[in-house]
């Protein structure tokens, strides 16, 4: 291993290359005064490959790409990609309501191919703070850096009762495309009534010649609920709302997150319509034998293995009646959660914690006991403090521009926002809110704190 000296320290070391740190790399690229490198454990960029279903659509406007929100003239915009590929006019004429996720993956990969600061096959194994620098260590390399940006994303959340059974026929949705074999004539149970569960249901029902014997869709929510994509709800995905949310007391933020659940975790309207129509066709027009069962309002309680199949026990929310389902294959669409990356273990005792999360500052640096000028920034890890937009794509460029401004100490990107369309603020409004309302919101927060 070649040991690097402190003189070779870079300004910014990014851990992980998903859309978040890729945006950071794209936005820092034109500014050679900031030295940056980004380390990714996989051999190439792939955006959630286990869920890259052929018809999966982006759940955000395509202009919410890597850079446009803060600098549409940056060469790594989605429009620049389309122009470079000579497909801009066709794209305009196609007039898509939603872009395929695999097209955005291709766009991301195109950006990767031109950013020399990205280093793939570079798993960051440990990070220590030595002699005033973060020392990142991989298998056969070491890199000193003045600042860190954690972009390691969220990890699959698997219910405790399922953890010991994960394998070929019972798995989390993040492994759907890599694990699943032919499910023709099998009994398939999909657990989780969010967008991911819906995408898998649509996929399972799409090919009439390969349909399972039965498809059962279980959701903890009382129905298969739509994503709220109305314009005022979309304001929750604005810098102004994120700033406002950040200034609220923690218990209010927690309650609001529960109230805003369907603004981030519902199913897109077009997908719900497509699934409903497909079920209609299979039942009433094609008279297909595939048994389709829709079970909302149920919570998974336990799993057992019985004679080469799974027995899934549920409780029906309103009646508390117990039900058993048999499955040859069960897919857990039970969401994602943030976990502190293992490579941070060496710094863990120096990092402040509040309510299980980092203590995040306005510029996305977190509180730790290191010296000034040595910051640890976090991406997609501050939902409880910055709002529902935080783990999604929409505000990534704005967050990255904030991080860049913070690292270089002046406003390289102009982030002065116009006045918010909606007046979220006004402390007196909160003074008037009764404790009873907070209690109700807090109860809601407890009930729906799981991602599914
Ligand atoms: C299936 C799916 C579809 C989604 N679709 C949308 C959508 O349409 N719109 C939207 O707004 N949001 C969407 N999201 C939410 C969010 O935008 C994505 O999860 C997004 O990928 C988050 O980006 P990220 O860079 O924070 O993390 P990730 O994309 O998870 O990237 C993290 C990267 O860090 C790497 N890594 C981790 N640890 C290390 C280490 N120690 N060393 C080196 N590398 C490491 C990982 O290999 C990974 O490549 C979707 C999420 C999922 C799961």
Short mmCIF file of C-alpha atoms and ligand atoms in Angstrom, two decimals:
data_model
loop_
_atom_site.label_atom_id
_atom_site.label_comp_id
_atom_site.label_asym_id
_atom_site.label_seq_id
_atom_site.Cartn_x
_atom_site.Cartn_y
_atom_site.Cartn_z
CA UNK A 1 0.00 0.00 0.00
CA UNK A 2 1.39 3.40 -0.97
CA UNK A 3 1.07 5.78 2.00
CA UNK A 4 -0.09 9.25 1.06
CA UNK A 5 1.23 12.27 2.91
CA UNK A 6 -0.95 14.99 4.40
CA UNK A 7 0.18 17.23 1.54
CA UNK A 8 -1.85 14.98 -0.71
CA UNK A 9 -5.01 15.59 1.31
CA UNK A 10 -8.02 16.51 -0.73
CA UNK A 11 -10.70 19.03 0.31
CA UNK A 12 -13.57 16.60 0.03
CA UNK A 13 -13.80 12.81 0.11
CA UNK A 14 -17.18 11.29 -0.77
CA UNK A 15 -18.09 7.81 0.45
CA UNK A 16 -20.43 6.09 -2.02
CA UNK A 17 -21.47 7.07 -5.53
CA UNK A 18 -25.23 7.04 -5.80
CA UNK A 19 -27.21 9.94 -7.29
CA UNK A 20 -26.39 12.10 -4.24
CA UNK A 21 -22.60 12.06 -4.37
CA UNK A 22 -22.74 11.90 -8.18
CA UNK A 23 -24.55 15.24 -8.10
CA UNK A 24 -21.87 16.58 -5.76
CA UNK A 25 -19.14 15.38 -8.14
CA UNK A 26 -20.92 17.02 -11.09
CA UNK A 27 -21.39 20.33 -9.27
CA UNK A 28 -17.85 20.45 -7.94
CA UNK A 29 -16.34 19.49 -11.31
CA UNK A 30 -16.27 23.02 -12.84
CA UNK A 31 -14.56 24.38 -9.69
CA UNK A 32 -11.00 23.14 -9.81
CA UNK A 33 -10.12 25.09 -6.66
CA UNK A 34 -11.88 22.34 -4.66
CA UNK A 35 -10.11 19.00 -4.80
CA UNK A 36 -12.48 16.06 -4.44
CA UNK A 37 -12.60 12.29 -4.85
CA UNK A 38 -15.55 9.94 -4.53
CA UNK A 39 -15.15 6.29 -3.56
CA UNK A 40 -17.67 3.62 -4.56
CA UNK A 41 -17.48 -0.05 -3.57
CA UNK A 42 -19.16 -1.46 -6.68
CA UNK A 43 -17.37 -1.85 -10.01
CA UNK A 44 -19.72 0.46 -11.90
CA UNK A 45 -22.65 2.78 -11.32
CA UNK A 46 -25.99 0.98 -11.11
CA UNK A 47 -29.03 2.71 -9.65
CA UNK A 48 -30.88 0.18 -7.44
CA UNK A 49 -30.28 -2.67 -9.93
CA UNK A 50 -32.47 -5.14 -7.99
CA UNK A 51 -35.48 -2.92 -8.68
CA UNK A 52 -34.69 -1.91 -12.26
CA UNK A 53 -37.97 -3.27 -13.60
CA UNK A 54 -38.37 -2.63 -17.33
CA UNK A 55 -41.38 -0.32 -16.98
CA UNK A 56 -40.44 1.40 -13.68
CA UNK A 57 -40.86 5.16 -13.94
CA UNK A 58 -39.04 8.03 -12.27
CA UNK A 59 -41.15 9.50 -9.47
CA UNK A 60 -39.86 12.99 -9.93
CA UNK A 61 -39.68 15.48 -12.80
CA UNK A 62 -36.75 14.81 -15.13
CA UNK A 63 -35.49 18.38 -14.60
CA UNK A 64 -34.74 17.34 -11.03
CA UNK A 65 -31.56 15.83 -12.39
CA UNK A 66 -28.01 15.98 -11.01
CA UNK A 67 -27.51 19.71 -11.39
CA UNK A 68 -30.31 21.77 -12.99
CA UNK A 69 -31.94 22.98 -9.79
CA UNK A 70 -28.86 25.07 -8.93
CA UNK A 71 -27.07 25.36 -12.29
CA UNK A 72 -28.89 24.40 -15.51
CA UNK A 73 -25.78 25.40 -17.48
CA UNK A 74 -23.71 22.65 -15.86
CA UNK A 75 -22.60 20.15 -18.56
CA UNK A 76 -24.09 17.21 -16.59
CA UNK A 77 -27.76 18.15 -16.88
CA UNK A 78 -30.27 15.63 -18.22
CA UNK A 79 -30.98 17.94 -21.16
CA UNK A 80 -27.26 18.14 -21.95
CA UNK A 81 -27.20 14.33 -21.89
CA UNK A 82 -30.12 14.11 -24.32
CA UNK A 83 -28.48 16.66 -26.60
CA UNK A 84 -25.13 14.85 -26.53
CA UNK A 85 -26.91 11.59 -27.38
CA UNK A 86 -28.74 13.35 -30.25
CA UNK A 87 -32.09 12.37 -28.80
CA UNK A 88 -33.34 15.71 -27.45
CA UNK A 89 -35.86 16.34 -30.23
CA UNK A 90 -37.24 12.80 -30.06
CA UNK A 91 -37.50 13.18 -26.30
CA UNK A 92 -39.47 16.41 -26.72
CA UNK A 93 -41.76 14.84 -29.32
CA UNK A 94 -42.33 11.76 -27.15
CA UNK A 95 -43.89 14.11 -24.57
CA UNK A 96 -43.44 11.70 -21.68
CA UNK A 97 -45.41 12.23 -18.51
CA UNK A 98 -42.76 10.24 -16.67
CA UNK A 99 -39.30 9.09 -17.68
CA UNK A 100 -38.25 5.45 -17.35
CA UNK A 101 -35.94 4.83 -14.38
CA UNK A 102 -33.62 2.91 -16.66
CA UNK A 103 -33.22 6.01 -18.86
CA UNK A 104 -32.15 8.00 -15.80
CA UNK A 105 -29.75 5.19 -14.92
CA UNK A 106 -28.23 5.52 -18.40
CA UNK A 107 -27.96 9.29 -17.87
CA UNK A 108 -26.26 8.79 -14.50
CA UNK A 109 -23.83 6.32 -16.06
CA UNK A 110 -23.05 8.79 -18.85
CA UNK A 111 -22.22 11.42 -16.22
CA UNK A 112 -20.02 8.91 -14.38
CA UNK A 113 -18.05 8.17 -17.53
CA UNK A 114 -16.89 11.80 -17.68
CA UNK A 115 -16.09 12.52 -14.06
CA UNK A 116 -12.48 11.60 -13.24
CA UNK A 117 -13.05 12.23 -9.52
CA UNK A 118 -15.07 8.98 -9.21
CA UNK A 119 -13.24 5.85 -8.11
CA UNK A 120 -15.12 2.57 -8.45
CA UNK A 121 -14.09 -0.75 -6.90
CA UNK A 122 -13.09 1.31 -3.87
CA UNK A 123 -14.85 0.10 -0.75
CA UNK A 124 -14.09 2.47 2.13
CA UNK A 125 -13.30 0.04 4.96
CA UNK A 126 -12.43 2.50 7.72
CA UNK A 127 -12.10 6.19 8.48
CA UNK A 128 -9.96 7.56 11.30
CA UNK A 129 -9.08 11.14 12.20
CA UNK A 130 -5.28 11.43 12.36
CA UNK A 131 -3.09 14.54 12.56
CA UNK A 132 -5.91 16.84 11.50
CA UNK A 133 -7.10 14.76 8.53
CA UNK A 134 -9.68 12.10 7.86
CA UNK A 135 -7.79 9.01 6.72
CA UNK A 136 -9.94 6.83 4.46
CA UNK A 137 -8.69 3.30 4.06
CA UNK A 138 -9.62 0.69 1.49
CA UNK A 139 -8.13 -2.73 0.83
CA UNK A 140 -4.92 -1.40 -0.68
CA UNK A 141 -5.20 2.36 -0.54
CA UNK A 142 -5.38 5.28 1.83
CA UNK A 143 -6.61 8.81 1.19
CA UNK A 144 -6.30 11.81 3.53
CA UNK A 145 -9.09 14.38 3.31
CA UNK A 146 -10.07 17.62 5.02
CA UNK A 147 -13.81 16.97 4.83
CA UNK A 148 -16.02 13.90 4.44
CA UNK A 149 -19.32 13.54 2.62
CA UNK A 150 -21.25 10.39 3.52
CA UNK A 151 -23.35 9.34 0.52
CA UNK A 152 -23.88 5.70 1.42
CA UNK A 153 -27.66 5.79 0.95
CA UNK A 154 -30.31 3.82 2.80
CA UNK A 155 -30.32 0.09 3.48
CA UNK A 156 -33.14 -2.43 3.00
CA UNK A 157 -35.42 -2.73 6.01
CA UNK A 158 -36.46 -6.34 6.68
CA UNK A 159 -39.02 -7.13 9.42
CA UNK A 160 -37.43 -8.97 12.34
CA UNK A 161 -39.67 -12.02 11.82
CA UNK A 162 -38.28 -12.46 8.28
CA UNK A 163 -34.59 -11.90 8.84
CA UNK A 164 -33.56 -15.51 9.44
CA UNK A 165 -35.46 -16.76 6.37
CA UNK A 166 -33.94 -14.55 3.66
CA UNK A 167 -32.96 -16.65 0.65
CA UNK A 168 -33.99 -17.69 -2.85
CA UNK A 169 -37.76 -17.68 -2.26
CA UNK A 170 -38.14 -15.07 0.45
CA UNK A 171 -36.30 -11.82 -0.08
CA UNK A 172 -36.39 -8.03 0.09
CA UNK A 173 -37.55 -6.11 -2.97
CA UNK A 174 -34.02 -4.70 -3.41
CA UNK A 175 -33.07 -8.18 -4.66
CA UNK A 176 -36.11 -8.74 -6.85
CA UNK A 177 -34.40 -8.68 -10.24
CA UNK A 178 -31.35 -10.59 -9.04
CA UNK A 179 -33.09 -13.31 -6.98
CA UNK A 180 -36.28 -14.14 -8.78
CA UNK A 181 -36.54 -17.06 -11.17
CA UNK A 182 -39.67 -17.84 -13.18
CA UNK A 183 -42.69 -17.40 -10.94
CA UNK A 184 -45.03 -19.06 -13.42
CA UNK A 185 -47.61 -21.19 -11.60
CA UNK A 186 -46.20 -20.28 -8.17
CA UNK A 187 -48.09 -18.70 -5.28
CA UNK A 188 -46.52 -15.30 -4.81
CA UNK A 189 -47.16 -12.97 -1.88
CA UNK A 190 -46.00 -9.35 -2.07
CA UNK A 191 -45.83 -7.62 1.31
CA UNK A 192 -45.90 -3.84 1.29
CA UNK A 193 -48.37 -1.39 -0.20
CA UNK A 194 -46.01 1.37 -1.33
CA UNK A 195 -44.62 2.19 -4.77
CA UNK A 196 -42.19 -0.74 -4.74
CA UNK A 197 -44.90 -3.30 -3.93
CA UNK A 198 -47.06 -1.80 -6.68
CA UNK A 199 -44.24 -1.96 -9.23
CA UNK A 200 -43.67 -5.63 -8.45
CA UNK A 201 -47.40 -6.41 -8.66
CA UNK A 202 -47.53 -4.72 -12.06
CA UNK A 203 -44.50 -6.71 -13.21
CA UNK A 204 -45.96 -10.03 -11.99
CA UNK A 205 -49.24 -9.43 -13.81
CA UNK A 206 -47.76 -8.04 -17.01
CA UNK A 207 -46.96 -11.21 -19.00
CA UNK A 208 -50.09 -13.37 -19.42
CA UNK A 209 -47.99 -16.33 -20.56
CA UNK A 210 -45.88 -16.36 -17.36
CA UNK A 211 -48.41 -15.56 -14.67
CA UNK A 212 -48.09 -17.03 -11.18
CA UNK A 213 -50.84 -19.35 -9.92
CA UNK A 214 -51.76 -16.65 -7.42
CA UNK A 215 -50.64 -13.14 -6.63
CA UNK A 216 -51.50 -11.76 -3.19
CA UNK A 217 -50.79 -8.16 -2.30
CA UNK A 218 -50.65 -7.34 1.41
CA UNK A 219 -50.44 -3.83 2.83
CA UNK A 220 -50.41 -2.53 6.37
CA UNK A 221 -52.20 0.62 5.23
CA UNK A 222 -56.00 0.49 5.08
CA UNK A 223 -55.94 0.71 1.25
CA UNK A 224 -53.54 0.91 -1.70
CA UNK A 225 -53.12 4.65 -1.36
CA UNK A 226 -52.01 7.15 -4.02
CA UNK A 227 -48.98 9.38 -3.82
CA UNK A 228 -50.05 12.96 -3.32
CA UNK A 229 -48.45 14.74 -6.26
CA UNK A 230 -50.58 17.88 -6.14
CA UNK A 231 -48.75 21.19 -6.54
CA UNK A 232 -49.02 22.41 -2.97
CA UNK A 233 -47.82 19.08 -1.66
CA UNK A 234 -44.91 19.31 -4.09
CA UNK A 235 -43.96 22.51 -2.26
CA UNK A 236 -42.77 20.19 0.53
CA UNK A 237 -39.96 19.36 -1.90
CA UNK A 238 -38.69 22.94 -1.99
CA UNK A 239 -35.61 24.44 -0.31
CA UNK A 240 -37.86 26.90 1.50
CA UNK A 241 -39.94 24.14 3.06
CA UNK A 242 -36.85 22.16 4.00
CA UNK A 243 -35.41 25.24 5.72
CA UNK A 244 -38.71 25.89 7.49
CA UNK A 245 -38.99 22.26 8.60
CA UNK A 246 -35.42 22.34 9.90
CA UNK A 247 -36.35 25.20 12.23
CA UNK A 248 -39.25 23.37 13.89
CA UNK A 249 -39.05 21.63 17.28
CA UNK A 250 -38.22 17.94 16.99
CA UNK A 251 -41.60 16.65 18.23
CA UNK A 252 -43.43 18.81 15.68
CA UNK A 253 -41.17 17.58 12.88
CA UNK A 254 -41.82 13.98 13.88
CA UNK A 255 -45.57 14.52 13.86
CA UNK A 256 -45.48 16.28 10.49
CA UNK A 257 -43.47 13.47 8.91
CA UNK A 258 -46.25 11.07 9.86
CA UNK A 259 -48.89 13.40 8.43
CA UNK A 260 -46.94 13.79 5.21
CA UNK A 261 -46.47 10.06 4.67
CA UNK A 262 -48.44 9.87 1.42
CA UNK A 263 -46.56 12.83 -0.01
CA UNK A 264 -43.53 10.54 -0.26
CA UNK A 265 -44.58 6.92 0.20
CA UNK A 266 -47.84 6.58 -1.75
CA UNK A 267 -48.21 4.88 -5.12
CA UNK A 268 -48.23 6.99 -8.26
CA UNK A 269 -51.75 7.45 -9.63
CA UNK A 270 -50.86 6.18 -13.11
CA UNK A 271 -49.43 2.95 -11.68
CA UNK A 272 -52.54 2.35 -9.56
CA UNK A 273 -54.70 2.83 -12.64
CA UNK A 274 -52.53 0.51 -14.69
CA UNK A 275 -52.70 -2.25 -12.03
CA UNK A 276 -56.46 -1.89 -11.63
CA UNK A 277 -56.98 -2.10 -15.40
CA UNK A 278 -54.71 -5.13 -15.67
CA UNK A 279 -56.63 -6.95 -12.94
CA UNK A 280 -59.87 -6.10 -14.76
CA UNK A 281 -58.50 -7.49 -18.05
CA UNK A 282 -57.16 -10.69 -16.50
CA UNK A 283 -60.36 -11.40 -14.57
CA UNK A 284 -63.08 -10.18 -16.90
CA UNK A 285 -61.69 -10.24 -20.41
CA UNK A 286 -58.95 -12.88 -20.55
CA UNK A 287 -60.61 -15.00 -17.80
CA UNK A 288 -57.18 -16.02 -16.61
CA UNK A 289 -56.90 -18.60 -13.85
CA UNK A 290 -54.35 -16.57 -11.89
CA UNK A 291 -55.91 -15.85 -8.51
CA UNK A 292 -55.41 -12.21 -7.55
CA UNK A 293 -55.97 -11.33 -3.90
CA UNK A 294 -55.76 -7.81 -2.50
CA UNK A 295 -55.27 -7.68 1.28
CA UNK A 296 -54.87 -4.17 2.68
CA UNK A 297 -55.04 -3.42 6.42
CA UNK A 298 -52.94 -6.45 7.41
CA UNK A 299 -49.70 -6.57 9.33
CA UNK A 300 -47.20 -9.40 8.97
CA UNK A 301 -46.71 -11.04 12.38
CA UNK A 302 -44.65 -14.12 11.71
CA UNK A 303 -43.24 -16.53 9.14
CA UNK A 304 -42.68 -20.26 9.29
CA UNK A 305 -41.42 -22.81 6.81
CA UNK A 306 -43.81 -25.69 6.05
CA UNK A 307 -43.18 -28.48 3.52
CA UNK A 308 -41.35 -26.36 0.95
CA UNK A 309 -43.60 -23.35 1.27
CA UNK A 310 -43.91 -20.31 3.51
CA UNK A 311 -46.70 -19.80 5.97
CA UNK A 312 -47.21 -16.08 6.62
CA UNK A 313 -49.31 -15.07 9.58
CA UNK A 314 -51.03 -11.69 9.57
CA UNK A 315 -53.32 -9.72 11.76
CA UNK A 316 -56.18 -7.78 10.21
CA UNK A 317 -55.95 -4.26 11.62
CA UNK A 318 -59.55 -3.38 12.37
CA UNK A 319 -60.89 -6.77 13.47
CA UNK A 320 -57.64 -8.14 14.97
CA UNK A 321 -58.50 -11.44 13.24
CA UNK A 322 -55.47 -13.64 12.53
CA UNK A 323 -54.99 -14.93 8.96
CA UNK A 324 -52.54 -17.39 7.42
CA UNK A 325 -51.25 -17.16 3.85
CA UNK A 326 -49.28 -19.83 1.99
CA UNK A 327 -46.61 -18.75 -0.46
CA UNK A 328 -44.01 -20.40 -2.67
CA UNK A 329 -42.29 -17.02 -2.97
CA UNK A 330 -42.66 -13.97 -0.72
CA UNK A 331 -41.29 -10.54 -1.63
CA UNK A 332 -40.78 -8.04 1.20
CA UNK A 333 -41.41 -4.52 -0.07
CA UNK A 334 -40.85 -3.22 3.42
CA UNK A 335 -38.83 -0.12 2.64
CA UNK A 336 -35.42 1.27 3.51
CA UNK A 337 -33.83 2.85 6.55
CA UNK A 338 -30.69 4.83 7.20
CA UNK A 339 -27.86 3.03 8.99
CA UNK A 340 -24.54 4.50 10.00
CA UNK A 341 -21.94 3.05 7.59
CA UNK A 342 -19.62 0.49 9.20
CA UNK A 343 -16.53 2.41 8.01
CA UNK A 344 -17.44 5.21 10.43
CA UNK A 345 -16.98 2.99 13.47
CA UNK A 346 -13.63 4.55 14.38
CA UNK A 347 -15.28 7.99 14.66
CA UNK A 348 -18.55 6.84 16.17
CA UNK A 349 -17.75 7.84 19.76
CA UNK A 350 -16.92 11.39 18.63
CA UNK A 351 -20.20 11.94 16.77
CA UNK A 352 -23.19 13.46 18.63
CA UNK A 353 -26.53 11.70 18.51
CA UNK A 354 -30.05 12.85 19.16
CA UNK A 355 -33.15 10.63 19.03
CA UNK A 356 -31.13 7.95 17.26
CA UNK A 357 -29.92 10.22 14.44
CA UNK A 358 -27.07 12.62 13.72
CA UNK A 359 -27.35 16.21 14.88
CA UNK A 360 -27.40 17.92 11.50
CA UNK A 361 -26.51 21.57 10.94
CA UNK A 362 -28.01 23.84 8.30
CA UNK A 363 -25.14 23.07 5.87
CA UNK A 364 -25.63 19.28 6.28
CA UNK A 365 -22.53 18.88 8.41
CA UNK A 366 -23.08 16.84 11.56
CA UNK A 367 -22.03 17.59 15.10
CA UNK A 368 -18.83 15.88 16.17
CA UNK A 369 -15.96 16.80 18.44
CA UNK A 370 -13.40 17.38 15.68
CA UNK A 371 -11.72 20.73 14.93
CA UNK A 372 -13.23 23.51 12.83
CA UNK A 373 -12.55 23.03 9.15
CA UNK A 374 -12.88 19.23 9.39
CA UNK A 375 -16.52 18.60 8.66
CA UNK A 376 -18.54 15.44 8.13
CA UNK A 377 -21.46 16.10 5.76
CA UNK A 378 -24.36 13.70 5.24
CA UNK A 379 -26.54 13.02 2.21
CA UNK A 380 -29.95 11.28 2.40
CA UNK A 381 -29.56 10.85 6.17
CA UNK A 382 -31.45 13.78 7.65
CA UNK A 383 -35.13 13.09 6.92
CA UNK A 384 -36.11 13.66 10.54
CA UNK A 385 -34.44 17.09 10.52
CA UNK A 386 -34.72 18.31 6.92
CA UNK A 387 -38.06 16.79 5.86
CA UNK A 388 -39.52 14.19 3.52
CA UNK A 389 -37.53 15.39 0.52
CA UNK A 390 -34.21 14.45 2.11
CA UNK A 391 -33.82 10.81 0.93
CA UNK A 392 -35.30 11.56 -2.52
CA UNK A 393 -33.82 13.01 -5.70
CA UNK A 394 -35.64 16.36 -5.82
CA UNK A 395 -33.42 18.50 -3.58
CA UNK A 396 -30.10 16.73 -4.08
CA UNK A 397 -28.44 19.49 -6.18
CA UNK A 398 -29.51 22.16 -3.68
CA UNK A 399 -28.10 20.12 -0.79
CA UNK A 400 -24.86 19.50 -2.70
CA UNK A 401 -24.51 23.20 -3.50
CA UNK A 402 -24.95 23.94 0.22
CA UNK A 403 -22.18 21.46 1.02
CA UNK A 404 -19.88 22.97 -1.63
CA UNK A 405 -20.50 26.51 -0.34
CA UNK A 406 -19.77 25.32 3.18
CA UNK A 407 -16.54 23.54 2.20
CA UNK A 408 -15.16 26.50 0.26
CA UNK A 409 -16.37 29.07 2.80
CA UNK A 410 -18.23 31.35 0.38
CA UNK A 411 -21.26 31.22 -1.90
CA UNK A 412 -19.91 29.48 -4.98
CA UNK A 413 -23.54 28.69 -5.75
CA UNK A 414 -26.18 31.35 -5.27
CA UNK A 415 -28.72 29.70 -3.00
CA UNK A 416 -30.73 32.78 -2.10
CA UNK A 417 -34.31 31.62 -2.62
CA UNK A 418 -37.35 33.71 -3.46
CA UNK A 419 -40.01 34.00 -0.79
CA UNK A 420 -41.91 30.77 -0.36
CA UNK A 421 -45.25 30.60 -2.17
CA UNK A 422 -46.82 29.10 0.92
CA UNK A 423 -46.30 30.81 4.26
CA UNK A 424 -45.33 27.75 6.28
CA UNK A 425 -43.79 29.74 9.08
CA UNK A 426 -45.14 32.11 11.72
CA UNK A 427 -44.28 31.02 15.23
CA UNK A 428 -47.60 32.31 16.55
CA UNK A 429 -49.42 29.62 14.53
CA UNK A 430 -47.55 27.02 16.51
CA UNK A 431 -48.29 28.79 19.76
CA UNK A 432 -51.96 28.40 19.01
CA UNK A 433 -51.76 24.72 18.24
CA UNK A 434 -53.00 22.76 21.20
CA UNK A 435 -51.19 19.95 22.90
CA UNK A 436 -54.09 17.71 21.95
CA UNK A 437 -53.28 18.15 18.29
CA UNK A 438 -49.64 17.31 18.92
CA UNK A 439 -50.72 14.23 20.85
CA UNK A 440 -52.85 13.11 17.92
CA UNK A 441 -49.98 13.72 15.49
CA UNK A 442 -47.53 11.93 17.77
CA UNK A 443 -49.89 8.92 17.92
CA UNK A 444 -50.01 8.91 14.13
CA UNK A 445 -46.22 9.07 14.03
CA UNK A 446 -45.98 5.97 16.20
CA UNK A 447 -48.50 4.06 14.13
CA UNK A 448 -46.95 4.70 10.76
CA UNK A 449 -43.28 5.02 11.58
CA UNK A 450 -42.43 1.91 9.51
CA UNK A 451 -41.77 2.46 5.82
CA UNK A 452 -44.43 0.00 4.82
C1 LIG B 1 -36.08 1.35 -6.24
C2 LIG B 1 -35.98 2.80 -5.85
C3 LIG B 1 -36.46 3.78 -6.72
C4 LIG B 1 -36.39 5.12 -6.36
N1 LIG B 1 -36.90 6.03 -7.21
C5 LIG B 1 -36.92 7.32 -6.86
C6 LIG B 1 -37.51 8.30 -7.73
O1 LIG B 1 -38.03 7.98 -8.79
N2 LIG B 1 -37.50 9.60 -7.32
C7 LIG B 1 -36.94 10.00 -6.14
O2 LIG B 1 -36.94 11.19 -5.84
N3 LIG B 1 -36.35 9.10 -5.31
C8 LIG B 1 -36.35 7.78 -5.64
N4 LIG B 1 -35.78 6.86 -4.78
C9 LIG B 1 -35.17 7.35 -3.52
C10 LIG B 1 -33.72 7.90 -3.72
O3 LIG B 1 -33.70 8.84 -4.73
C11 LIG B 1 -32.73 6.83 -4.07
O4 LIG B 1 -32.68 5.88 -3.04
C12 LIG B 1 -31.30 7.32 -4.35
O5 LIG B 1 -30.61 6.25 -4.91
C13 LIG B 1 -30.56 7.84 -3.12
O6 LIG B 1 -29.26 8.21 -3.53
P1 LIG B 1 -27.98 8.11 -2.60
O7 LIG B 1 -26.83 8.55 -3.44
O8 LIG B 1 -28.24 8.83 -1.33
O9 LIG B 1 -27.83 6.58 -2.19
P2 LIG B 1 -27.64 5.24 -3.05
O10 LIG B 1 -28.22 5.39 -4.40
O11 LIG B 1 -28.13 4.14 -2.19
O12 LIG B 1 -26.06 5.10 -3.22
C14 LIG B 1 -25.22 4.79 -2.14
C15 LIG B 1 -23.94 4.20 -2.71
O13 LIG B 1 -22.97 4.12 -1.67
C16 LIG B 1 -22.19 2.94 -1.88
N5 LIG B 1 -21.49 2.62 -0.62
C17 LIG B 1 -22.07 2.32 0.59
N6 LIG B 1 -21.13 2.12 1.51
C18 LIG B 1 -19.93 2.30 0.91
C19 LIG B 1 -18.58 2.24 1.35
N7 LIG B 1 -18.24 1.95 2.62
N8 LIG B 1 -17.59 2.48 0.45
C20 LIG B 1 -17.89 2.78 -0.84
N9 LIG B 1 -19.15 2.84 -1.32
C21 LIG B 1 -20.16 2.61 -0.45
C22 LIG B 1 -23.21 1.93 -2.33
O14 LIG B 1 -22.61 0.84 -3.02
C23 LIG B 1 -24.12 2.78 -3.23
O15 LIG B 1 -23.70 2.73 -4.57
C24 LIG B 1 -35.83 5.53 -5.11
C25 LIG B 1 -35.36 4.54 -4.24
C26 LIG B 1 -35.44 3.20 -4.60
C27 LIG B 1 -34.96 2.15 -3.63
#
